[in-house]
Short mmCIF file of C-alpha atoms and ligand atoms in Angstrom, two decimals:
data_model
loop_
_atom_site.label_atom_id
_atom_site.label_comp_id
_atom_site.label_asym_id
_atom_site.label_seq_id
_atom_site.Cartn_x
_atom_site.Cartn_y
_atom_site.Cartn_z
CA UNK A 1 70.86 90.86 105.36
CA UNK A 2 73.45 92.55 103.15
CA UNK A 3 74.58 96.13 102.63
CA UNK A 4 74.93 97.07 98.99
CA UNK A 5 76.33 99.91 96.95
CA UNK A 6 75.31 100.21 93.34
CA UNK A 7 78.11 99.66 90.91
CA UNK A 8 78.32 101.57 87.65
CA UNK A 9 78.73 98.20 85.93
CA UNK A 10 75.53 96.89 87.50
CA UNK A 11 77.49 94.70 89.87
CA UNK A 12 76.69 94.96 93.57
CA UNK A 13 79.24 94.99 96.30
CA UNK A 14 77.97 93.70 99.55
CA UNK A 15 78.81 92.97 103.12
CA UNK A 16 76.92 92.15 106.29
CA UNK A 17 74.51 94.85 107.50
CA UNK A 18 75.46 94.37 111.17
CA UNK A 19 73.60 95.87 114.13
CA UNK A 20 71.29 98.89 113.91
CA UNK A 21 73.36 102.13 114.22
CA UNK A 22 76.50 100.31 115.30
CA UNK A 23 76.72 98.32 112.08
CA UNK A 24 79.88 96.10 112.19
CA UNK A 25 81.39 97.96 115.16
CA UNK A 26 82.09 94.86 117.26
CA UNK A 27 83.68 92.60 114.59
CA UNK A 28 85.81 95.64 113.57
CA UNK A 29 86.81 96.33 117.15
CA UNK A 30 87.48 92.72 118.13
CA UNK A 31 89.26 91.41 115.02
CA UNK A 32 89.13 93.55 111.92
CA UNK A 33 91.51 91.38 109.94
CA UNK A 34 89.41 88.26 110.54
CA UNK A 35 86.45 90.31 109.27
CA UNK A 36 88.43 91.35 106.21
CA UNK A 37 89.38 87.73 105.44
CA UNK A 38 85.78 86.64 105.84
CA UNK A 39 84.45 89.43 103.63
CA UNK A 40 86.97 88.77 100.88
CA UNK A 41 86.10 85.08 100.95
CA UNK A 42 82.37 85.82 100.74
CA UNK A 43 82.16 88.96 98.65
CA UNK A 44 85.41 89.11 96.59
CA UNK A 45 87.93 91.92 96.03
CA UNK A 46 85.82 94.88 97.12
CA UNK A 47 83.48 94.52 100.09
CA UNK A 48 81.77 96.92 102.41
CA UNK A 49 80.63 97.31 105.98
CA UNK A 50 79.28 100.23 107.92
CA UNK A 51 80.24 101.42 111.41
CA UNK A 52 78.08 104.21 112.81
CA UNK A 53 76.91 104.81 109.26
CA UNK A 54 80.48 105.33 107.99
CA UNK A 55 81.09 103.08 104.92
CA UNK A 56 84.29 101.06 105.20
CA UNK A 57 85.48 99.23 102.07
CA UNK A 58 88.03 96.44 102.08
CA UNK A 59 90.17 96.24 98.94
CA UNK A 60 92.48 93.37 98.12
CA UNK A 61 93.02 93.44 94.35
CA UNK A 62 96.59 94.73 93.57
CA UNK A 63 95.15 96.61 90.59
CA UNK A 64 92.87 98.67 92.92
CA UNK A 65 95.64 99.03 95.48
CA UNK A 66 97.96 100.49 92.81
CA UNK A 67 95.35 103.01 91.76
CA UNK A 68 94.77 104.12 95.35
CA UNK A 69 98.39 104.27 96.54
CA UNK A 70 100.33 105.07 93.35
CA UNK A 71 98.25 106.30 90.44
CA UNK A 72 95.74 108.71 92.00
CA UNK A 73 96.76 109.40 95.61
CA UNK A 74 95.02 112.82 95.52
CA UNK A 75 91.68 110.98 95.28
CA UNK A 76 92.57 108.73 98.19
CA UNK A 77 94.25 110.72 101.04
CA UNK A 78 95.04 109.35 104.42
CA UNK A 79 92.07 109.89 106.75
CA UNK A 80 92.44 112.58 109.38
CA UNK A 81 93.91 110.76 112.36
CA UNK A 82 94.02 112.61 115.63
CA UNK A 83 95.71 111.38 118.74
CA UNK A 84 98.01 113.01 121.24
CA UNK A 85 100.86 110.54 120.70
CA UNK A 86 101.37 110.99 116.94
CA UNK A 87 100.51 114.73 116.94
CA UNK A 88 101.14 115.87 113.38
CA UNK A 89 104.08 113.60 112.59
CA UNK A 90 104.85 111.90 109.31
CA UNK A 91 102.68 108.80 109.71
CA UNK A 92 99.51 110.82 110.22
CA UNK A 93 100.05 114.27 108.66
CA UNK A 94 98.44 115.24 105.40
CA UNK A 95 98.71 117.82 102.61
CA UNK A 96 101.44 120.47 102.58
CA UNK A 97 102.69 119.72 106.10
CA UNK A 98 103.19 116.06 105.21
CA UNK A 99 105.03 117.00 102.01
CA UNK A 100 107.37 119.37 103.88
CA UNK A 101 108.12 116.85 106.63
CA UNK A 102 108.60 113.94 104.21
CA UNK A 103 111.22 115.91 102.30
CA UNK A 104 113.09 116.47 105.56
CA UNK A 105 112.75 113.02 107.12
CA UNK A 106 113.13 110.68 104.15
CA UNK A 107 116.83 111.48 103.47
CA UNK A 108 117.64 110.56 107.07
CA UNK A 109 116.89 106.92 106.24
CA UNK A 110 119.02 106.67 103.10
CA UNK A 111 121.36 103.69 102.70
CA UNK A 112 124.24 105.97 103.67
CA UNK A 113 122.61 106.96 106.95
CA UNK A 114 121.60 103.39 107.81
CA UNK A 115 125.23 102.37 107.22
CA UNK A 116 126.31 105.13 109.66
CA UNK A 117 124.09 103.64 112.36
CA UNK A 118 125.07 100.02 111.61
CA UNK A 119 127.84 99.83 114.25
CA UNK A 120 125.45 100.89 116.92
CA UNK A 121 122.91 98.37 115.67
CA UNK A 122 125.46 95.53 115.75
CA UNK A 123 126.37 96.51 119.27
CA UNK A 124 122.78 96.27 120.52
CA UNK A 125 122.24 93.07 118.56
CA UNK A 126 125.20 91.31 120.10
CA UNK A 127 124.02 92.34 123.60
CA UNK A 128 120.54 91.00 122.80
CA UNK A 129 121.74 87.63 121.47
CA UNK A 130 124.11 87.16 124.42
CA UNK A 131 121.27 87.91 126.80
CA UNK A 132 119.05 85.31 125.12
CA UNK A 133 121.85 82.74 125.27
CA UNK A 134 122.42 83.49 128.94
CA UNK A 135 118.77 82.86 129.63
CA UNK A 136 118.95 79.59 127.68
CA UNK A 137 122.04 78.50 129.64
CA UNK A 138 119.91 78.81 132.82
CA UNK A 139 117.20 76.73 131.15
CA UNK A 140 114.89 79.74 130.93
CA UNK A 141 112.49 80.45 128.09
CA UNK A 142 111.27 83.94 127.06
CA UNK A 143 108.72 85.60 124.83
CA UNK A 144 110.44 86.29 121.53
CA UNK A 145 108.13 89.21 120.77
CA UNK A 146 108.95 91.06 124.02
CA UNK A 147 112.65 90.39 123.61
CA UNK A 148 112.68 91.46 119.94
CA UNK A 149 110.82 94.62 120.98
CA UNK A 150 113.40 95.23 123.73
CA UNK A 151 116.20 94.80 121.23
CA UNK A 152 114.71 97.10 118.62
CA UNK A 153 113.66 99.66 121.23
CA UNK A 154 117.27 99.82 122.36
CA UNK A 155 118.41 100.26 118.79
CA UNK A 156 115.97 103.12 118.17
CA UNK A 157 116.72 104.79 121.50
CA UNK A 158 120.44 104.82 120.75
CA UNK A 159 119.79 105.93 117.14
CA UNK A 160 117.72 108.86 118.41
CA UNK A 161 119.74 109.92 121.45
CA UNK A 162 123.01 107.96 121.51
CA UNK A 163 122.23 106.85 125.09
CA UNK A 164 121.73 103.42 126.53
CA UNK A 165 118.01 102.92 127.17
CA UNK A 166 116.90 102.21 130.70
CA UNK A 167 114.50 99.41 131.54
CA UNK A 168 112.09 102.09 132.80
CA UNK A 169 111.90 103.66 129.31
CA UNK A 170 111.14 100.31 127.68
CA UNK A 171 108.59 99.29 130.29
CA UNK A 172 106.72 102.63 130.06
CA UNK A 173 106.62 102.53 126.28
CA UNK A 174 105.44 98.93 126.21
CA UNK A 175 102.75 99.75 128.76
CA UNK A 176 101.58 102.67 126.59
CA UNK A 177 101.55 100.43 123.51
CA UNK A 178 99.59 97.81 125.47
CA UNK A 179 96.81 100.27 126.35
CA UNK A 180 97.01 102.38 123.22
CA UNK A 181 97.45 99.46 120.83
CA UNK A 182 94.47 97.54 122.11
CA UNK A 183 92.09 100.44 121.50
CA UNK A 184 94.09 102.04 118.85
CA UNK A 185 94.32 99.64 115.93
CA UNK A 186 94.99 101.54 112.67
CA UNK A 187 91.27 101.53 111.90
CA UNK A 188 90.38 102.35 115.51
CA UNK A 189 92.00 105.72 115.09
CA UNK A 190 88.91 106.75 113.26
CA UNK A 191 86.92 106.36 116.48
CA UNK A 192 89.64 107.45 118.89
CA UNK A 193 87.61 110.28 120.38
CA UNK A 194 84.89 107.86 121.34
CA UNK A 195 86.97 105.02 122.67
CA UNK A 196 89.05 106.32 125.58
CA UNK A 197 85.93 107.46 127.42
CA UNK A 198 85.05 103.76 127.87
CA UNK A 199 88.59 102.75 128.69
CA UNK A 200 89.41 102.59 132.44
CA UNK A 201 93.08 102.38 131.46
CA UNK A 202 93.06 105.78 129.71
CA UNK A 203 94.86 107.54 132.62
CA UNK A 204 97.83 105.23 132.00
CA UNK A 205 98.02 106.62 128.49
CA UNK A 206 97.96 110.20 129.89
CA UNK A 207 100.86 109.39 132.23
CA UNK A 208 102.83 107.71 129.42
CA UNK A 209 102.34 110.70 127.17
CA UNK A 210 103.52 113.11 129.87
CA UNK A 211 106.69 111.05 130.45
CA UNK A 212 107.45 110.61 126.78
CA UNK A 213 107.10 114.33 126.13
CA UNK A 214 109.38 115.03 129.10
CA UNK A 215 112.05 112.61 127.78
CA UNK A 216 112.03 114.13 124.31
CA UNK A 217 111.72 117.82 125.14
CA UNK A 218 114.42 117.51 127.84
CA UNK A 219 116.92 115.98 125.37
CA UNK A 220 115.93 118.42 122.63
CA UNK A 221 116.45 121.48 124.77
CA UNK A 222 119.96 120.19 125.77
CA UNK A 223 120.72 119.58 122.09
CA UNK A 224 119.67 123.10 121.12
CA UNK A 225 121.76 124.62 123.94
CA UNK A 226 124.81 122.57 122.97
CA UNK A 227 124.55 123.26 119.25
CA UNK A 228 126.14 121.22 116.47
CA UNK A 229 128.95 118.81 117.36
CA UNK A 230 131.22 116.87 115.02
CA UNK A 231 130.42 113.17 114.70
CA UNK A 232 126.94 113.54 116.16
CA UNK A 233 124.85 111.04 114.15
CA UNK A 234 121.80 110.99 116.40
CA UNK A 235 118.45 111.13 114.70
CA UNK A 236 117.53 113.93 117.13
CA UNK A 237 120.39 116.08 115.80
CA UNK A 238 119.59 115.22 112.22
CA UNK A 239 115.99 116.32 112.73
CA UNK A 240 117.18 119.54 114.30
CA UNK A 241 119.52 120.18 111.38
CA UNK A 242 117.05 119.21 108.66
CA UNK A 243 115.86 122.01 106.38
CA UNK A 244 112.70 122.26 104.28
CA UNK A 245 113.43 122.08 100.58
CA UNK A 246 111.74 125.24 99.43
CA UNK A 247 112.01 127.57 102.41
CA UNK A 248 115.08 126.20 104.20
CA UNK A 249 113.09 126.46 107.41
CA UNK A 250 113.92 124.10 110.26
CA UNK A 251 111.51 122.22 112.55
CA UNK A 252 110.23 123.76 115.74
CA UNK A 253 110.31 121.77 118.99
CA UNK A 254 106.81 120.37 118.61
CA UNK A 255 107.58 119.18 115.08
CA UNK A 256 110.81 117.45 116.19
CA UNK A 257 108.93 115.85 119.07
CA UNK A 258 106.17 114.61 116.76
CA UNK A 259 108.66 113.10 114.28
CA UNK A 260 110.59 111.31 117.02
CA UNK A 261 107.40 109.76 118.40
CA UNK A 262 106.18 108.81 114.93
CA UNK A 263 109.49 107.27 113.96
CA UNK A 264 109.62 105.33 117.21
CA UNK A 265 106.01 104.24 116.86
CA UNK A 266 106.43 103.24 113.24
CA UNK A 267 109.70 101.36 113.65
CA UNK A 268 110.65 99.28 116.63
CA UNK A 269 107.46 97.34 117.08
CA UNK A 270 107.19 96.69 113.36
CA UNK A 271 110.68 95.23 113.09
CA UNK A 272 110.18 93.28 116.31
CA UNK A 273 107.03 91.76 114.90
CA UNK A 274 108.76 90.80 111.68
CA UNK A 275 111.63 89.26 113.65
CA UNK A 276 109.25 87.30 115.90
CA UNK A 277 107.49 85.65 112.96
CA UNK A 278 110.83 85.03 111.24
CA UNK A 279 112.22 83.24 114.31
CA UNK A 280 109.02 81.23 114.58
CA UNK A 281 109.27 80.14 110.93
CA UNK A 282 112.83 79.00 111.58
CA UNK A 283 111.66 76.76 114.40
CA UNK A 284 109.20 75.13 112.03
CA UNK A 285 111.36 74.60 108.94
CA UNK A 286 114.71 72.92 109.67
CA UNK A 287 115.60 73.06 106.01
CA UNK A 288 115.34 76.83 106.04
CA UNK A 289 117.66 77.00 109.02
CA UNK A 290 120.15 74.75 107.28
CA UNK A 291 120.20 76.97 104.16
CA UNK A 292 120.51 80.18 106.19
CA UNK A 293 123.47 78.66 108.11
CA UNK A 294 125.16 77.50 104.95
CA UNK A 295 124.75 80.98 103.43
CA UNK A 296 126.04 82.72 106.55
CA UNK A 297 129.09 80.41 106.61
CA UNK A 298 129.82 81.09 102.94
CA UNK A 299 129.46 84.89 103.27
CA UNK A 300 130.84 85.56 106.78
CA UNK A 301 132.86 82.44 107.70
CA UNK A 302 132.99 82.40 111.51
CA UNK A 303 132.75 86.19 111.80
CA UNK A 304 129.52 87.80 112.99
CA UNK A 305 127.37 89.08 110.04
CA UNK A 306 127.89 92.78 109.44
CA UNK A 307 126.01 95.53 107.60
CA UNK A 308 128.17 94.99 104.49
CA UNK A 309 127.31 91.28 104.42
CA UNK A 310 123.54 91.75 104.29
CA UNK A 311 123.39 92.41 100.51
CA UNK A 312 125.12 89.03 99.95
CA UNK A 313 122.76 87.12 102.28
CA UNK A 314 120.23 86.70 99.50
CA UNK A 315 118.51 83.56 100.78
CA UNK A 316 118.12 85.00 104.31
CA UNK A 317 116.66 88.11 102.68
CA UNK A 318 114.13 85.98 100.75
CA UNK A 319 113.13 84.31 104.06
CA UNK A 320 112.42 87.73 105.55
CA UNK A 321 110.51 88.75 102.43
CA UNK A 322 108.39 85.65 102.69
CA UNK A 323 107.73 86.32 106.37
CA UNK A 324 106.58 89.84 105.56
CA UNK A 325 104.31 88.33 102.92
CA UNK A 326 102.61 85.77 105.15
CA UNK A 327 102.68 87.76 108.40
CA UNK A 328 102.88 91.41 107.38
CA UNK A 329 103.47 93.46 110.57
CA UNK A 330 101.49 96.44 109.22
CA UNK A 331 98.29 94.51 108.74
CA UNK A 332 96.38 97.34 107.09
CA UNK A 333 96.93 100.49 105.04
CA UNK A 334 94.25 103.10 105.48
CA UNK A 335 92.93 105.73 103.06
CA UNK A 336 89.61 107.47 102.36
CA UNK A 337 87.81 108.66 99.26
CA UNK A 338 88.06 112.45 98.74
CA UNK A 339 84.98 112.38 96.45
CA UNK A 340 82.47 109.92 95.04
CA UNK A 341 84.69 107.60 93.10
CA UNK A 342 84.60 104.25 91.36
CA UNK A 343 87.03 101.59 92.59
CA UNK A 344 87.20 98.12 91.18
CA UNK A 345 83.99 98.77 89.22
CA UNK A 346 82.12 99.92 92.33
CA UNK A 347 80.90 103.46 93.08
CA UNK A 348 82.06 104.44 96.59
CA UNK A 349 80.71 107.63 98.19
CA UNK A 350 82.96 110.43 99.41
CA UNK A 351 84.30 109.69 102.89
CA UNK A 352 84.38 105.92 102.46
CA UNK A 353 87.22 104.52 104.55
CA UNK A 354 89.43 102.14 102.55
CA UNK A 355 91.23 99.30 104.32
CA UNK A 356 93.88 97.48 102.27
CA UNK A 357 95.17 94.56 104.27
CA UNK A 358 98.55 93.26 103.07
CA UNK A 359 97.63 89.98 104.78
CA UNK A 360 94.79 89.51 102.28
CA UNK A 361 96.54 91.13 99.30
CA UNK A 362 99.55 88.83 99.78
CA UNK A 363 97.23 85.82 99.49
CA UNK A 364 95.28 86.94 96.48
CA UNK A 365 94.56 83.72 94.54
CA UNK A 366 95.16 85.35 91.14
CA UNK A 367 98.54 86.70 92.16
CA UNK A 368 100.06 84.14 94.46
CA UNK A 369 100.33 80.43 93.71
CA UNK A 370 99.98 78.16 96.80
CA UNK A 371 99.66 81.34 98.81
CA UNK A 372 99.67 79.59 102.21
CA UNK A 373 102.87 77.70 101.48
CA UNK A 374 106.04 79.07 103.09
CA UNK A 375 108.37 79.31 100.14
CA UNK A 376 111.11 81.93 100.33
CA UNK A 377 112.33 81.05 96.81
CA UNK A 378 109.18 82.59 95.34
CA UNK A 379 111.19 85.82 95.77
CA UNK A 380 113.95 84.66 93.42
CA UNK A 381 114.18 87.36 90.72
CA UNK A 382 113.26 84.91 87.95
CA UNK A 383 110.13 83.90 89.79
CA UNK A 384 109.09 87.52 90.34
CA UNK A 385 109.03 88.35 86.63
CA UNK A 386 105.55 89.57 85.72
CA UNK A 387 104.46 89.91 89.34
CA UNK A 388 102.09 92.87 89.87
CA UNK A 389 103.80 95.82 91.56
CA UNK A 390 101.18 95.96 94.31
CA UNK A 391 100.77 92.25 94.93
CA UNK A 392 103.43 92.66 97.65
CA UNK A 393 103.04 95.74 99.82
CA UNK A 394 104.40 95.05 103.34
CA UNK A 395 105.90 98.55 103.32
CA UNK A 396 103.07 100.23 101.41
CA UNK A 397 103.63 101.80 97.98
CA UNK A 398 103.61 105.15 96.23
CA UNK A 399 104.42 108.50 97.78
CA UNK A 400 103.78 107.35 101.39
CA UNK A 401 105.86 104.19 101.16
CA UNK A 402 107.69 103.37 104.40
CA UNK A 403 110.78 105.54 104.92
CA UNK A 404 112.36 102.79 107.06
CA UNK A 405 112.15 99.93 104.56
CA UNK A 406 115.92 99.59 104.00
CA UNK A 407 116.67 99.93 107.75
CA UNK A 408 114.09 97.20 108.54
CA UNK A 409 115.38 94.79 105.98
CA UNK A 410 118.99 95.21 107.07
CA UNK A 411 118.17 94.84 110.77
CA UNK A 412 115.96 91.83 110.37
CA UNK A 413 118.29 89.93 108.06
CA UNK A 414 121.35 90.68 110.19
CA UNK A 415 119.53 89.59 113.37
CA UNK A 416 118.27 86.33 111.90
CA UNK A 417 121.70 85.55 110.44
CA UNK A 418 123.53 86.15 113.76
CA UNK A 419 120.94 84.32 115.82
CA UNK A 420 121.06 81.17 113.68
CA UNK A 421 124.83 81.34 113.34
CA UNK A 422 125.20 81.31 117.12
CA UNK A 423 122.10 79.57 118.50
CA UNK A 424 119.56 76.82 118.26
CA UNK A 425 116.00 78.06 118.85
CA UNK A 426 113.14 75.96 120.11
CA UNK A 427 109.48 77.06 120.03
CA UNK A 428 107.59 76.11 123.16
CA UNK A 429 104.08 77.40 122.42
CA UNK A 430 100.93 76.04 120.83
CA UNK A 431 100.57 75.25 117.14
CA UNK A 432 99.28 76.78 115.07
CA UNK A 433 100.14 80.18 116.57
CA UNK A 434 97.05 82.31 117.08
CA UNK A 435 97.46 85.89 115.93
CA UNK A 436 95.72 89.19 116.70
CA UNK A 437 95.83 92.66 115.28
CA UNK A 438 97.06 95.35 117.64
CA UNK A 439 99.16 98.19 116.31
CA UNK A 440 100.91 95.40 114.44
CA UNK A 441 100.02 91.81 113.52
CA UNK A 442 101.19 89.90 116.58
CA UNK A 443 100.97 86.41 118.16
CA UNK A 444 98.01 86.39 120.51
CA UNK A 445 99.69 84.55 123.38
CA UNK A 446 103.26 85.63 122.79
CA UNK A 447 105.95 83.53 121.20
CA UNK A 448 107.65 81.39 123.94
CA UNK A 449 111.07 80.17 122.82
CA UNK A 450 114.26 78.76 124.31
CA UNK A 451 117.57 79.75 122.79
CA UNK A 452 120.75 77.72 123.34
CA UNK A 453 124.28 78.43 122.19
CA UNK A 454 125.27 76.09 119.35
CA UNK A 455 127.96 73.57 120.17
CA UNK A 456 131.19 73.51 118.14
C1 LIG B 501 109.18 95.54 109.26
C2 LIG B 501 109.21 96.82 109.53
C3 LIG B 501 108.26 97.86 108.95
C4 LIG B 501 107.08 97.66 108.27
C5 LIG B 501 106.40 96.34 107.91
C6 LIG B 501 106.57 98.98 107.94
C7 LIG B 501 105.42 99.19 107.23
C8 LIG B 501 104.99 100.45 106.81
C9 LIG B 501 103.88 100.72 105.93
C10 LIG B 501 102.94 99.64 105.36
C11 LIG B 501 103.77 102.03 105.74
C12 LIG B 501 102.81 102.74 104.82
C13 LIG B 501 101.58 103.27 105.54
C14 LIG B 501 100.64 103.98 104.63
O1 LIG B 501 100.83 104.03 103.40
O2 LIG B 501 99.66 104.50 105.15
C15 LIG B 501 104.80 102.67 106.53
C16 LIG B 501 105.02 103.99 106.63
C17 LIG B 501 105.98 104.54 107.43
N1 LIG B 501 107.00 103.91 108.08
FE1 LIG B 501 107.28 101.92 108.16
N2 LIG B 501 107.44 99.90 108.42
C18 LIG B 501 108.49 99.27 109.04
C19 LIG B 501 109.60 99.86 109.61
C20 LIG B 501 109.81 101.21 109.72
C21 LIG B 501 111.00 101.84 110.31
C22 LIG B 501 112.20 101.06 110.79
C23 LIG B 501 110.76 103.16 110.26
C24 LIG B 501 111.67 104.29 110.71
C25 LIG B 501 112.64 104.18 111.54
C26 LIG B 501 109.46 103.41 109.64
C27 LIG B 501 108.89 104.62 109.45
C28 LIG B 501 107.75 104.85 108.73
C29 LIG B 501 107.19 106.15 108.52
C30 LIG B 501 107.70 107.47 109.08
C31 LIG B 501 106.06 105.97 107.70
C32 LIG B 501 105.09 107.07 107.21
C33 LIG B 501 105.51 107.55 105.87
C34 LIG B 501 104.56 108.58 105.25
O3 LIG B 501 103.39 108.48 105.50
O4 LIG B 501 105.09 109.40 104.55
N3 LIG B 501 108.92 102.19 109.35
N4 LIG B 501 105.59 101.66 107.16
#
């Protein structure tokens, strides 16, 4: 049986009714993106399920996505998301607090700032690639996702604190993500209060939270004691120095802590996911590898690719864009309706949760030709003419667009360029790769690869 909501145009939007009371709780919990794909295939651009009576609408038409994210964001705020990790940081805050924090945080990720951090990034990147080659030299394989996460975690740790990360920091954070991410998919945040009670691993989250707070507050208090120092380009210091636009107020300790956790949470796993899928694609398409290597040789010669080279690595950039189209790390963007409102010709009641899945939007048959084909050249400027602004939203759109978009693109392109310049990569897992949605869109059984130094 179907659920239906009357449309003002007489059309009906429908989805499966699901179980009594629970509705579609289990498909949403187990694999919400698979549910979204199924619903779009069966019911079109706007479809609806209920979970505990809460209506949840899936939108995939770029026209509706633009209206929600860009044209009328006041009608479609972010839902209230409460969890002790994110606190009231940028990814979850709303209203005036969000506006104030966004004005303070966004400038910290300008091109100029990313350039400042680029030496530090290159440093970590070289260590990472050398480590992968050393494993390959011993004949050992590794999980690309874990290694990409380790690399990007190191980059973020140094960006925040200008310290080398310890294995303990990485292991603790990955453990927290493992527990938190399983229960805490972006839609699962709506039901956070209910879920941990059933989760025997919840104490591990409590321990991780206690440690993370200790790491941040400890470093913050030292930074406050020490005061400003020339040449300090840590994100921690920049957050301490940031001033609100209208009042010139600075952040208190809790606000700095929240932003550090949010920036960490929003960044390293996302970039690691993008890199993982990019490396996998390169193992599948030898022609893509050949073109990236030719481009890197033309732009960098035998030198390692640097920050300044990235703008010239246009084909490699298109490869990354195509990866973020087909395997968008942020698999959903969440909003809710602030009042009864019509979307895509359908009347949705106040409080309807809106899930816009870039995975589905990036495959919309009216906006993408041969959507399943891996074709980086579809991002050539001449082929993008006339493309809808919201047909491609791996970083979101509108006022809440990702603050780390430039940083991500630079880091992913530079990593792919260096890796393929120096190494051959072999994928050792099953094909096709099974995926799952955790905090990001990840391979279900990891991404086993072997990396060997290139000869000659
Ligand atoms: C491939 C990498 C990344 C992807 C795919 C990605 C994706 C996204 C998306 C889709 C949003 C919008 C969410 C929404 O509208 O609700 C977002 C927001 C955000 N991203 Fe990213 N992101 C990436 C990397 C980063 C990095 C490197 C940082 C910072 C270091 C970052 C920080 C943020 C923050 C703070 C927000 C919240 C902005 C706000 O709500 O005002 N992200 N990201």
